[in-house]
N, CA, C and O atoms as CSV, one atom per row, in Angstrom:
chain,resi,resn,atom,element,x,y,z
A,1,GLN,N,N,14.924,14.219,-6.729
A,1,GLN,CA,C,13.952,14.206,-5.645
A,1,GLN,C,C,13.120,12.923,-5.727
A,1,GLN,O,O,12.542,12.608,-6.767
A,2,VAL,N,N,13.071,12.204,-4.629
A,2,VAL,CA,C,12.317,10.956,-4.590
A,2,VAL,C,C,10.840,11.256,-4.316
A,2,VAL,O,O,10.499,12.003,-3.399
A,3,GLN,N,N,9.982,10.656,-5.129
A,3,GLN,CA,C,8.549,10.830,-4.935
A,3,GLN,C,C,7.827,9.510,-5.088
A,3,GLN,O,O,8.177,8.685,-5.932
A,4,LEU,N,N,6.807,9.321,-4.253
A,4,LEU,CA,C,5.863,8.228,-4.409
A,4,LEU,C,C,4.501,8.870,-4.642
A,4,LEU,O,O,4.058,9.707,-3.855
A,5,VAL,N,N,3.849,8.480,-5.714
A,5,VAL,CA,C,2.577,9.106,-6.055
A,5,VAL,C,C,1.514,8.027,-6.194
A,5,VAL,O,O,1.606,7.148,-7.051
A,6,GLU,N,N,0.500,8.110,-5.332
A,6,GLU,CA,C,-0.610,7.164,-5.389
A,6,GLU,C,C,-1.682,7.658,-6.350
A,6,GLU,O,O,-1.840,8.860,-6.563
A,7,SER,N,N,-2.408,6.721,-6.922
A,7,SER,CA,C,-3.560,7.040,-7.767
A,7,SER,C,C,-4.539,5.879,-7.714
A,7,SER,O,O,-4.203,4.782,-7.267
A,8,GLY,N,N,-5.754,6.138,-8.177
A,8,GLY,CA,C,-6.746,5.074,-8.260
A,8,GLY,C,C,-7.824,5.103,-7.196
A,8,GLY,O,O,-8.762,4.306,-7.237
A,9,GLY,N,N,-7.700,6.018,-6.241
A,9,GLY,CA,C,-8.730,6.111,-5.218
A,9,GLY,C,C,-10.025,6.682,-5.781
A,9,GLY,O,O,-10.071,7.146,-6.921
A,10,GLY,N,N,-11.072,6.643,-4.970
A,10,GLY,CA,C,-12.352,7.181,-5.412
A,10,GLY,C,C,-13.487,6.711,-4.543
A,10,GLY,O,O,-13.279,6.162,-3.461
A,11,LEU,N,N,-14.685,6.931,-5.027
A,11,LEU,CA,C,-15.904,6.541,-4.332
A,11,LEU,C,C,-16.461,5.277,-4.977
A,11,LEU,O,O,-16.607,5.210,-6.197
A,12,VAL,N,N,-16.770,4.281,-4.160
A,12,VAL,CA,C,-17.288,3.018,-4.665
A,12,VAL,C,C,-18.333,2.497,-3.691
A,12,VAL,O,O,-18.265,2.775,-2.494
A,13,GLN,N,N,-19.283,1.752,-4.194
A,13,GLN,CA,C,-20.296,1.146,-3.330
A,13,GLN,C,C,-19.728,-0.090,-2.639
A,13,GLN,O,O,-18.798,-0.724,-3.136
A,14,ALA,N,N,-20.293,-0.412,-1.511
A,14,ALA,CA,C,-19.899,-1.623,-0.790
A,14,ALA,C,C,-20.010,-2.825,-1.711
A,14,ALA,O,O,-20.982,-2.975,-2.450
A,15,GLY,N,N,-18.993,-3.680,-1.652
A,15,GLY,CA,C,-18.942,-4.840,-2.525
A,15,GLY,C,C,-18.179,-4.590,-3.812
A,15,GLY,O,O,-17.887,-5.523,-4.560
A,16,GLY,N,N,-17.861,-3.349,-4.065
A,16,GLY,CA,C,-17.151,-2.990,-5.290
A,16,GLY,C,C,-15.647,-3.168,-5.177
A,16,GLY,O,O,-15.134,-3.677,-4.179
A,17,SER,N,N,-14.952,-2.738,-6.223
A,17,SER,CA,C,-13.503,-2.924,-6.309
A,17,SER,C,C,-12.818,-1.642,-6.746
A,17,SER,O,O,-13.400,-0.809,-7.439
A,18,LEU,N,N,-11.584,-1.506,-6.329
A,18,LEU,CA,C,-10.702,-0.426,-6.777
A,18,LEU,C,C,-9.296,-0.983,-6.887
A,18,LEU,O,O,-8.935,-1.943,-6.207
A,19,ARG,N,N,-8.508,-0.363,-7.754
A,19,ARG,CA,C,-7.102,-0.725,-7.874
A,19,ARG,C,C,-6.257,0.518,-7.665
A,19,ARG,O,O,-6.327,1.464,-8.450
A,20,LEU,N,N,-5.460,0.515,-6.611
A,20,LEU,CA,C,-4.560,1.623,-6.336
A,20,LEU,C,C,-3.201,1.353,-6.966
A,20,LEU,O,O,-2.749,0.211,-7.041
A,21,SER,N,N,-2.562,2.419,-7.415
A,21,SER,CA,C,-1.203,2.336,-7.941
A,21,SER,C,C,-0.310,3.289,-7.154
A,21,SER,O,O,-0.770,4.303,-6.630
A,22,CYS,N,N,0.956,2.950,-7.080
A,22,CYS,CA,C,1.951,3.800,-6.429
A,22,CYS,C,C,3.182,3.835,-7.327
A,22,CYS,O,O,3.933,2.864,-7.417
A,23,ALA,N,N,3.372,4.964,-7.983
A,23,ALA,CA,C,4.493,5.119,-8.902
A,23,ALA,C,C,5.625,5.862,-8.205
A,23,ALA,O,O,5.414,6.925,-7.622
A,24,ALA,N,N,6.819,5.299,-8.270
A,24,ALA,CA,C,7.993,5.910,-7.653
A,24,ALA,C,C,8.848,6.586,-8.716
A,24,ALA,O,O,8.938,6.113,-9.849
A,25,SER,N,N,9.465,7.682,-8.343
A,25,SER,CA,C,10.400,8.376,-9.223
A,25,SER,C,C,11.550,8.915,-8.399
A,25,SER,O,O,11.426,9.084,-7.186
A,26,GLY,N,N,12.651,9.182,-9.041
A,26,GLY,CA,C,13.814,9.725,-8.352
A,26,GLY,C,C,14.817,8.686,-7.909
A,26,GLY,O,O,15.990,9.005,-7.715
A,27,ARG,N,N,14.383,7.449,-7.744
A,27,ARG,CA,C,15.261,6.324,-7.443
A,27,ARG,C,C,14.444,5.048,-7.598
A,27,ARG,O,O,13.216,5.082,-7.674
A,28,THR,N,N,15.139,3.944,-7.644
A,28,THR,CA,C,14.450,2.661,-7.733
A,28,THR,C,C,14.420,1.999,-6.357
A,28,THR,O,O,15.276,2.245,-5.508
A,29,PHE,N,N,13.413,1.154,-6.165
A,29,PHE,CA,C,13.267,0.427,-4.906
A,29,PHE,C,C,13.213,-1.076,-5.165
A,29,PHE,O,O,12.610,-1.814,-4.386
A,30,SER,N,N,13.825,-1.531,-6.229
A,30,SER,CA,C,13.683,-2.928,-6.630
A,30,SER,C,C,14.294,-3.888,-5.625
A,30,SER,O,O,13.973,-5.076,-5.646
A,31,ASN,N,N,15.169,-3.405,-4.743
A,31,ASN,CA,C,15.782,-4.281,-3.740
A,31,ASN,C,C,15.137,-4.147,-2.361
A,31,ASN,O,O,15.630,-4.717,-1.387
A,32,TYR,N,N,14.061,-3.412,-2.276
A,32,TYR,CA,C,13.497,-3.088,-0.973
A,32,TYR,C,C,12.006,-3.392,-0.866
A,32,TYR,O,O,11.289,-3.475,-1.863
A,33,ALA,N,N,11.574,-3.552,0.368
A,33,ALA,CA,C,10.164,-3.802,0.650
A,33,ALA,C,C,9.324,-2.555,0.413
A,33,ALA,O,O,9.802,-1.425,0.510
A,34,LYS,N,N,8.074,-2.796,0.103
A,34,LYS,CA,C,7.098,-1.731,-0.037
A,34,LYS,C,C,5.833,-2.123,0.714
A,34,LYS,O,O,5.605,-3.295,1.012
A,35,GLY,N,N,5.018,-1.117,1.013
A,35,GLY,CA,C,3.796,-1.419,1.748
A,35,GLY,C,C,2.699,-0.396,1.529
A,35,GLY,O,O,2.923,0.686,0.986
A,36,TRP,N,N,1.516,-0.767,1.964
A,36,TRP,CA,C,0.358,0.124,1.953
A,36,TRP,C,C,-0.144,0.286,3.396
A,36,TRP,O,O,-0.219,-0.678,4.157
A,37,PHE,N,N,-0.478,1.503,3.738
A,37,PHE,CA,C,-1.068,1.829,5.024
A,37,PHE,C,C,-2.317,2.663,4.754
A,37,PHE,O,O,-2.507,3.169,3.649
A,38,ARG,N,N,-3.164,2.802,5.770
A,38,ARG,CA,C,-4.345,3.652,5.616
A,38,ARG,C,C,-4.642,4.357,6.921
A,38,ARG,O,O,-4.264,3.904,8.002
A,39,GLN,N,N,-5.331,5.479,6.790
A,39,GLN,CA,C,-5.717,6.249,7.964
A,39,GLN,C,C,-7.113,6.803,7.757
A,39,GLN,O,O,-7.373,7.542,6.807
A,40,ALA,N,N,-7.998,6.435,8.657
A,40,ALA,CA,C,-9.371,6.942,8.647
A,40,ALA,C,C,-9.453,8.154,9.569
A,40,ALA,O,O,-8.633,8.289,10.476
A,41,PRO,N,N,-10.417,9.028,9.357
A,41,PRO,CA,C,-10.551,10.219,10.206
A,41,PRO,C,C,-10.649,9.850,11.675
A,41,PRO,O,O,-11.448,8.996,12.059
A,42,GLY,N,N,-9.834,10.497,12.490
A,42,GLY,CA,C,-9.870,10.260,13.918
A,42,GLY,C,C,-9.200,8.982,14.380
A,42,GLY,O,O,-9.268,8.630,15.558
A,43,LYS,N,N,-8.549,8.284,13.453
A,43,LYS,CA,C,-7.892,7.019,13.811
A,43,LYS,C,C,-6.404,7.084,13.492
A,43,LYS,O,O,-5.940,7.936,12.734
A,44,GLU,N,N,-5.675,6.151,14.101
A,44,GLU,CA,C,-4.246,6.049,13.830
A,44,GLU,C,C,-4.025,5.430,12.447
A,44,GLU,O,O,-4.867,4.696,11.929
A,45,ARG,N,N,-2.864,5.751,11.869
A,45,ARG,CA,C,-2.490,5.091,10.617
A,45,ARG,C,C,-2.286,3.614,10.905
A,45,ARG,O,O,-1.668,3.255,11.907
A,46,GLU,N,N,-2.807,2.743,10.024
A,46,GLU,CA,C,-2.686,1.309,10.242
A,46,GLU,C,C,-2.121,0.607,9.017
A,46,GLU,O,O,-2.293,1.045,7.880
A,47,PHE,N,N,-1.458,-0.473,9.285
A,47,PHE,CA,C,-0.867,-1.299,8.243
A,47,PHE,C,C,-1.955,-2.010,7.451
A,47,PHE,O,O,-2.950,-2.458,8.020
A,48,VAL,N,N,-1.766,-2.114,6.130
A,48,VAL,CA,C,-2.709,-2.815,5.272
A,48,VAL,C,C,-2.053,-4.043,4.630
A,48,VAL,O,O,-2.547,-5.163,4.763
A,49,ALA,N,N,-0.946,-3.817,3.941
A,49,ALA,CA,C,-0.294,-4.911,3.210
A,49,ALA,C,C,1.152,-4.546,2.932
A,49,ALA,O,O,1.512,-3.371,2.863
A,50,ALA,N,N,1.983,-5.584,2.774
A,50,ALA,CA,C,3.392,-5.375,2.458
A,50,ALA,C,C,3.859,-6.428,1.469
A,50,ALA,O,O,3.277,-7.507,1.358
A,51,ILE,N,N,4.927,-6.088,0.749
A,51,ILE,CA,C,5.473,-6.991,-0.255
A,51,ILE,C,C,6.990,-6.918,-0.212
A,51,ILE,O,O,7.559,-5.846,-0.007
A,52,ASN,N,N,7.641,-8.052,-0.404
A,52,ASN,CA,C,9.098,-8.050,-0.331
A,52,ASN,C,C,9.682,-7.533,-1.648
A,52,ASN,O,O,8.943,-7.175,-2.565
A,53,TRP,N,N,10.998,-7.500,-1.731
A,53,TRP,CA,C,11.673,-6.855,-2.856
A,53,TRP,C,C,11.317,-7.481,-4.199
A,53,TRP,O,O,11.211,-6.779,-5.205
A,54,SER,N,N,11.132,-8.801,-4.217
A,54,SER,CA,C,10.894,-9.487,-5.492
A,54,SER,C,C,9.414,-9.630,-5.831
A,54,SER,O,O,9.046,-9.915,-6.970
A,55,GLY,N,N,8.574,-9.426,-4.815
A,55,GLY,CA,C,7.145,-9.677,-5.009
A,55,GLY,C,C,6.758,-11.103,-4.669
A,55,GLY,O,O,5.589,-11.473,-4.784
A,56,GLY,N,N,7.718,-11.902,-4.255
A,56,GLY,CA,C,7.458,-13.299,-3.979
A,56,GLY,C,C,6.822,-13.573,-2.628
A,56,GLY,O,O,6.282,-14.654,-2.396
A,57,ARG,N,N,6.888,-12.598,-1.745
A,57,ARG,CA,C,6.273,-12.754,-0.422
A,57,ARG,C,C,5.411,-11.541,-0.118
A,57,ARG,O,O,5.796,-10.402,-0.383
A,58,THR,N,N,4.249,-11.802,0.438
A,58,THR,CA,C,3.326,-10.735,0.809
A,58,THR,C,C,2.798,-10.987,2.217
A,58,THR,O,O,2.873,-12.096,2.745
A,59,TYR,N,N,2.268,-9.930,2.801
A,59,TYR,CA,C,1.740,-10.017,4.169
A,59,TYR,C,C,0.593,-9.030,4.280
A,59,TYR,O,O,0.683,-7.907,3.784
A,60,TYR,N,N,-0.503,-9.452,4.940
A,60,TYR,CA,C,-1.703,-8.624,5.000
A,60,TYR,C,C,-2.202,-8.482,6.431
A,60,TYR,O,O,-2.007,-9.359,7.273
A,61,ALA,N,N,-2.846,-7.361,6.674
A,61,ALA,CA,C,-3.593,-7.200,7.911
A,61,ALA,C,C,-4.784,-8.155,7.868
A,61,ALA,O,O,-5.336,-8.422,6.800
A,62,ASP,N,N,-5.175,-8.665,9.029
A,62,ASP,CA,C,-6.292,-9.606,9.075
A,62,ASP,C,C,-7.563,-9.017,8.480
A,62,ASP,O,O,-8.375,-9.731,7.892
A,63,SER,N,N,-7.724,-7.713,8.640
A,63,SER,CA,C,-8.953,-7.061,8.201
A,63,SER,C,C,-9.122,-7.044,6.678
A,63,SER,O,O,-10.234,-6.856,6.183
A,64,VAL,N,N,-8.035,-7.237,5.936
A,64,VAL,CA,C,-8.127,-7.191,4.466
A,64,VAL,C,C,-7.736,-8.508,3.810
A,64,VAL,O,O,-7.855,-8.658,2.594
A,65,LYS,N,N,-7.276,-9.449,4.601
A,65,LYS,CA,C,-6.824,-10.731,4.052
A,65,LYS,C,C,-7.940,-11.409,3.268
A,65,LYS,O,O,-9.074,-11.505,3.737
A,66,GLY,N,N,-7.609,-11.872,2.082
A,66,GLY,CA,C,-8.597,-12.529,1.235
A,66,GLY,C,C,-9.384,-11.582,0.342
A,66,GLY,O,O,-10.073,-12.023,-0.578
A,67,ARG,N,N,-9.287,-10.285,0.607
A,67,ARG,CA,C,-9.998,-9.284,-0.208
A,67,ARG,C,C,-9.039,-8.388,-0.983
A,67,ARG,O,O,-9.352,-7.961,-2.095
A,68,PHE,N,N,-7.880,-8.103,-0.410
A,68,PHE,CA,C,-6.900,-7.214,-1.036
A,68,PHE,C,C,-5.718,-8.032,-1.533
A,68,PHE,O,O,-5.358,-9.050,-0.942
A,69,THR,N,N,-5.114,-7.569,-2.636
A,69,THR,CA,C,-3.918,-8.198,-3.177
A,69,THR,C,C,-2.889,-7.129,-3.502
A,69,THR,O,O,-3.161,-6.196,-4.257
A,70,ILE,N,N,-1.706,-7.275,-2.924
A,70,ILE,CA,C,-0.603,-6.349,-3.197
A,70,ILE,C,C,0.314,-6.976,-4.242
A,70,ILE,O,O,0.547,-8.185,-4.235
A,71,SER,N,N,0.826,-6.148,-5.130
A,71,SER,CA,C,1.757,-6.636,-6.151
A,71,SER,C,C,2.691,-5.502,-6.542
A,71,SER,O,O,2.462,-4.349,-6.178
A,72,ARG,N,N,3.743,-5.829,-7.280
A,72,ARG,CA,C,4.683,-4.805,-7.708
A,72,ARG,C,C,5.257,-5.180,-9.066
A,72,ARG,O,O,5.329,-6.353,-9.434
A,73,ASP,N,N,5.660,-4.154,-9.796
A,73,ASP,CA,C,6.334,-4.321,-11.078
A,73,ASP,C,C,7.626,-3.514,-10.984
A,73,ASP,O,O,7.617,-2.297,-11.172
A,74,ASN,N,N,8.724,-4.182,-10.697
A,74,ASN,CA,C,9.987,-3.466,-10.488
A,74,ASN,C,C,10.479,-2.789,-11.770
A,74,ASN,O,O,11.162,-1.766,-11.709
A,75,ALA,N,N,10.143,-3.343,-12.898
A,75,ALA,CA,C,10.553,-2.724,-14.158
A,75,ALA,C,C,9.903,-1.351,-14.335
A,75,ALA,O,O,10.471,-0.454,-14.959
A,76,LYS,N,N,8.698,-1.208,-13.771
A,76,LYS,CA,C,7.980,0.067,-13.865
A,76,LYS,C,C,8.115,0.894,-12.583
A,76,LYS,O,O,7.583,2.000,-12.491
A,77,ASN,N,N,8.827,0.349,-11.601
A,77,ASN,CA,C,8.993,1.044,-10.317
A,77,ASN,C,C,7.637,1.402,-9.707
A,77,ASN,O,O,7.462,2.487,-9.154
A,78,THR,N,N,6.702,0.494,-9.813
A,78,THR,CA,C,5.316,0.728,-9.417
A,78,THR,C,C,4.805,-0.422,-8.565
A,78,THR,O,O,5.172,-1.580,-8.762
A,79,MET,N,N,3.947,-0.073,-7.612
A,79,MET,CA,C,3.303,-1.051,-6.736
A,79,MET,C,C,1.794,-0.882,-6.867
A,79,MET,O,O,1.308,0.200,-7.196
A,80,TYR,N,N,1.066,-1.951,-6.608
A,80,TYR,CA,C,-0.388,-1.923,-6.762
A,80,TYR,C,C,-1.075,-2.508,-5.535
A,80,TYR,O,O,-0.490,-3.281,-4.775
A,81,LEU,N,N,-2.329,-2.117,-5.367
A,81,LEU,CA,C,-3.181,-2.727,-4.350
A,81,LEU,C,C,-4.551,-2.943,-4.969
A,81,LEU,O,O,-5.303,-1.993,-5.190
A,82,GLU,N,N,-4.865,-4.191,-5.245
A,82,GLU,CA,C,-6.169,-4.561,-5.775
A,82,GLU,C,C,-7.089,-4.795,-4.595
A,82,GLU,O,O,-6.812,-5.631,-3.735
A,83,MET,N,N,-8.196,-4.045,-4.556
A,83,MET,CA,C,-9.108,-4.117,-3.421
A,83,MET,C,C,-10.471,-4.586,-3.917
A,83,MET,O,O,-11.111,-3.916,-4.727
A,84,ASN,N,N,-10.906,-5.735,-3.427
A,84,ASN,CA,C,-12.192,-6.313,-3.802
A,84,ASN,C,C,-13.093,-6.429,-2.583
A,84,ASN,O,O,-12.634,-6.332,-1.445
A,85,SER,N,N,-14.369,-6.636,-2.833
A,85,SER,CA,C,-15.354,-6.796,-1.754
A,85,SER,C,C,-15.206,-5.691,-0.713
A,85,SER,O,O,-15.167,-5.954,0.488
A,86,LEU,N,N,-15.125,-4.473,-1.183
A,86,LEU,CA,C,-14.885,-3.345,-0.293
A,86,LEU,C,C,-16.036,-3.138,0.683
A,86,LEU,O,O,-17.202,-3.361,0.358
A,87,LYS,N,N,-15.677,-2.709,1.880
A,87,LYS,CA,C,-16.642,-2.472,2.955
A,87,LYS,C,C,-16.565,-1.010,3.383
A,87,LYS,O,O,-15.536,-0.366,3.177
A,88,PRO,N,N,-17.625,-0.477,3.969
A,88,PRO,CA,C,-17.562,0.907,4.450
A,88,PRO,C,C,-16.399,1.153,5.406
A,88,PRO,O,O,-15.836,2.247,5.431
A,89,GLU,N,N,-16.043,0.150,6.183
A,89,GLU,CA,C,-14.924,0.318,7.115
A,89,GLU,C,C,-13.565,0.374,6.433
A,89,GLU,O,O,-12.558,0.626,7.094
A,90,ASP,N,N,-13.514,0.148,5.138
A,90,ASP,CA,C,-12.270,0.328,4.373
A,90,ASP,C,C,-12.050,1.795,3.992
A,90,ASP,O,O,-10.994,2.150,3.468
A,91,THR,N,N,-13.041,2.637,4.254
A,91,THR,CA,C,-12.915,4.058,3.933
A,91,THR,C,C,-11.754,4.680,4.697
A,91,THR,O,O,-11.695,4.607,5.925
A,92,ALA,N,N,-10.835,5.288,3.963
A,92,ALA,CA,C,-9.633,5.877,4.566
A,92,ALA,C,C,-8.805,6.540,3.480
A,92,ALA,O,O,-9.077,6.399,2.287
A,93,ASN,N,N,-7.805,7.256,3.915
A,93,ASN,CA,C,-6.772,7.747,3.007
A,93,ASN,C,C,-5.690,6.672,2.955
A,93,ASN,O,O,-5.157,6.270,3.990
A,94,TYR,N,N,-5.372,6.213,1.759
A,94,TYR,CA,C,-4.415,5.122,1.597
A,94,TYR,C,C,-3.057,5.670,1.164
A,94,TYR,O,O,-2.959,6.471,0.235
A,95,TYR,N,N,-2.016,5.217,1.858
A,95,TYR,CA,C,-0.659,5.686,1.612
A,95,TYR,C,C,0.235,4.530,1.183
A,95,TYR,O,O,0.155,3.439,1.747
A,96,CYS,N,N,1.079,4.764,0.197
A,96,CYS,CA,C,2.095,3.779,-0.128
A,96,CYS,C,C,3.417,4.200,0.515
A,96,CYS,O,O,3.658,5.380,0.767
A,97,ALA,N,N,4.255,3.212,0.769
A,97,ALA,CA,C,5.523,3.474,1.435
A,97,ALA,C,C,6.589,2.557,0.871
A,97,ALA,O,O,6.304,1.442,0.437
A,98,ALA,N,N,7.831,3.045,0.884
A,98,ALA,CA,C,8.962,2.263,0.393
A,98,ALA,C,C,10.085,2.318,1.418
A,98,ALA,O,O,10.393,3.364,1.989
A,99,SER,N,N,10.676,1.164,1.626
A,99,SER,CA,C,11.785,1.078,2.576
A,99,SER,C,C,13.119,1.259,1.861
A,99,SER,O,O,13.239,0.971,0.670
A,100,THR,N,N,14.108,1.735,2.587
A,100,THR,CA,C,15.494,1.709,2.103
A,100,THR,C,C,16.360,0.939,3.092
A,100,THR,O,O,17.590,0.990,3.051
A,101,LEU,N,N,15.666,0.212,3.994
A,101,LEU,CA,C,16.376,-0.528,5.041
A,101,LEU,C,C,16.188,-2.036,4.927
A,101,LEU,O,O,17.090,-2.807,5.252
A,102,TYR,N,N,15.006,-2.454,4.460
A,102,TYR,CA,C,14.644,-3.855,4.490
A,102,TYR,C,C,14.175,-4.355,3.133
A,102,TYR,O,O,13.535,-3.630,2.372
A,103,SER,N,N,14.504,-5.609,2.847
A,103,SER,CA,C,14.026,-6.236,1.621
A,103,SER,C,C,12.861,-7.185,1.883
A,103,SER,O,O,12.122,-7.545,0.966
A,104,THR,N,N,12.703,-7.588,3.152
A,104,THR,CA,C,11.631,-8.515,3.502
A,104,THR,C,C,10.362,-7.751,3.872
A,104,THR,O,O,10.402,-6.536,4.066
A,105,VAL,N,N,9.241,-8.457,3.971
A,105,VAL,CA,C,7.973,-7.796,4.283
A,105,VAL,C,C,8.043,-7.157,5.677
A,105,VAL,O,O,8.557,-7.755,6.623
A,106,ARG,N,N,7.522,-5.946,5.780
A,106,ARG,CA,C,7.537,-5.194,7.020
A,106,ARG,C,C,6.158,-4.598,7.270
A,106,ARG,O,O,5.512,-4.107,6.345
A,107,SER,N,N,5.709,-4.642,8.520
A,107,SER,CA,C,4.383,-4.102,8.841
A,107,SER,C,C,4.438,-2.853,9.710
A,107,SER,O,O,3.403,-2.241,9.976
A,108,ALA,N,N,5.619,-2.469,10.153
A,108,ALA,CA,C,5.751,-1.286,11.010
A,108,ALA,C,C,6.029,-0.054,10.160
A,108,ALA,O,O,6.895,-0.071,9.285
A,109,ALA,N,N,5.291,1.006,10.427
A,109,ALA,CA,C,5.481,2.231,9.652
A,109,ALA,C,C,6.912,2.752,9.745
A,109,ALA,O,O,7.434,3.326,8.790
A,110,GLY,N,N,7.535,2.551,10.890
A,110,GLY,CA,C,8.890,3.039,11.092
A,110,GLY,C,C,9.945,2.350,10.244
A,110,GLY,O,O,11.080,2.820,10.157
A,111,ASP,N,N,9.575,1.231,9.613
A,111,ASP,CA,C,10.513,0.508,8.754
A,111,ASP,C,C,10.553,1.082,7.337
A,111,ASP,O,O,11.341,0.635,6.503
A,112,TYR,N,N,9.711,2.063,7.074
A,112,TYR,CA,C,9.633,2.659,5.741
A,112,TYR,C,C,10.215,4.071,5.749
A,112,TYR,O,O,10.071,4.824,6.713
A,113,THR,N,N,10.877,4.402,4.640
A,113,THR,CA,C,11.586,5.667,4.542
A,113,THR,C,C,10.814,6.725,3.770
A,113,THR,O,O,10.767,7.890,4.164
A,114,TYR,N,N,10.216,6.308,2.680
A,114,TYR,CA,C,9.521,7.253,1.811
A,114,TYR,C,C,8.019,6.946,1.804
A,114,TYR,O,O,7.592,5.793,1.857
A,115,TRP,N,N,7.243,8.027,1.738
A,115,TRP,CA,C,5.789,7.919,1.772
A,115,TRP,C,C,5.157,8.765,0.674
A,115,TRP,O,O,5.671,9.823,0.310
A,116,GLY,N,N,4.041,8.281,0.158
A,116,GLY,CA,C,3.265,9.072,-0.778
A,116,GLY,C,C,2.361,10.031,-0.033
A,116,GLY,O,O,2.316,10.048,1.197
A,117,GLN,N,N,1.642,10.830,-0.811
A,117,GLN,CA,C,0.784,11.850,-0.208
A,117,GLN,C,C,-0.600,11.313,0.137
A,117,GLN,O,O,-1.363,11.970,0.844
A,118,GLY,N,N,-0.923,10.134,-0.355
A,118,GLY,CA,C,-2.185,9.497,-0.033
A,118,GLY,C,C,-3.235,9.654,-1.121
A,118,GLY,O,O,-3.226,10.626,-1.876
A,119,THR,N,N,-4.128,8.695,-1.190
A,119,THR,CA,C,-5.270,8.749,-2.100
A,119,THR,C,C,-6.500,8.290,-1.320
A,119,THR,O,O,-6.461,7.287,-0.608
A,120,GLN,N,N,-7.579,9.030,-1.466
A,120,GLN,CA,C,-8.775,8.768,-0.669
A,120,GLN,C,C,-9.603,7.650,-1.281
A,120,GLN,O,O,-9.872,7.632,-2.482
A,121,VAL,N,N,-9.998,6.720,-0.423
A,121,VAL,CA,C,-10.930,5.662,-0.809
A,121,VAL,C,C,-12.167,5.799,0.073
A,121,VAL,O,O,-12.069,5.782,1.300
A,122,THR,N,N,-13.316,5.932,-0.551
A,122,THR,CA,C,-14.567,6.053,0.179
A,122,THR,C,C,-15.519,4.960,-0.282
A,122,THR,O,O,-15.815,4.842,-1.471
A,123,VAL,N,N,-15.995,4.163,0.664
A,123,VAL,CA,C,-16.902,3.064,0.349
A,123,VAL,C,C,-18.261,3.381,0.960
A,123,VAL,O,O,-18.385,3.508,2.179
A,124,SER,N,N,-19.266,3.506,0.126
A,124,SER,CA,C,-20.606,3.828,0.606
A,124,SER,C,C,-21.401,2.551,0.861
A,124,SER,O,O,-21.213,1.537,0.188
A,125,SER,N,N,-22.281,2.622,1.834
A,125,SER,CA,C,-23.072,1.441,2.195
A,125,SER,C,C,-24.374,1.384,1.417
A,125,SER,O,O,-25.161,0.455,1.598
């Protein structure tokens, strides 16, 4: 059974930092793209960041560019999202996703096959 499990969410003050992890089990995704999405209450799920199969290319939503860093460790089958200078508008449930179709960076949710259950990030002002 393939599972993606996020961890690292929590409550942080504005300006603070968090590091999310996404551990995969049941299969490896070393040849495929991975990404992070988020969904705030009452809003659509939105793209946050993506990384290609090797980790050599990344892509970010404008709203997080310069503050968030996506990375992956294929040996550990794990992906990370380092979030700095957090803002209240970053508050959302954060989901990791893995593709089985594409190796390059992808920003569309439909390009991903497997999803985690989400981890809540709350940024207080």
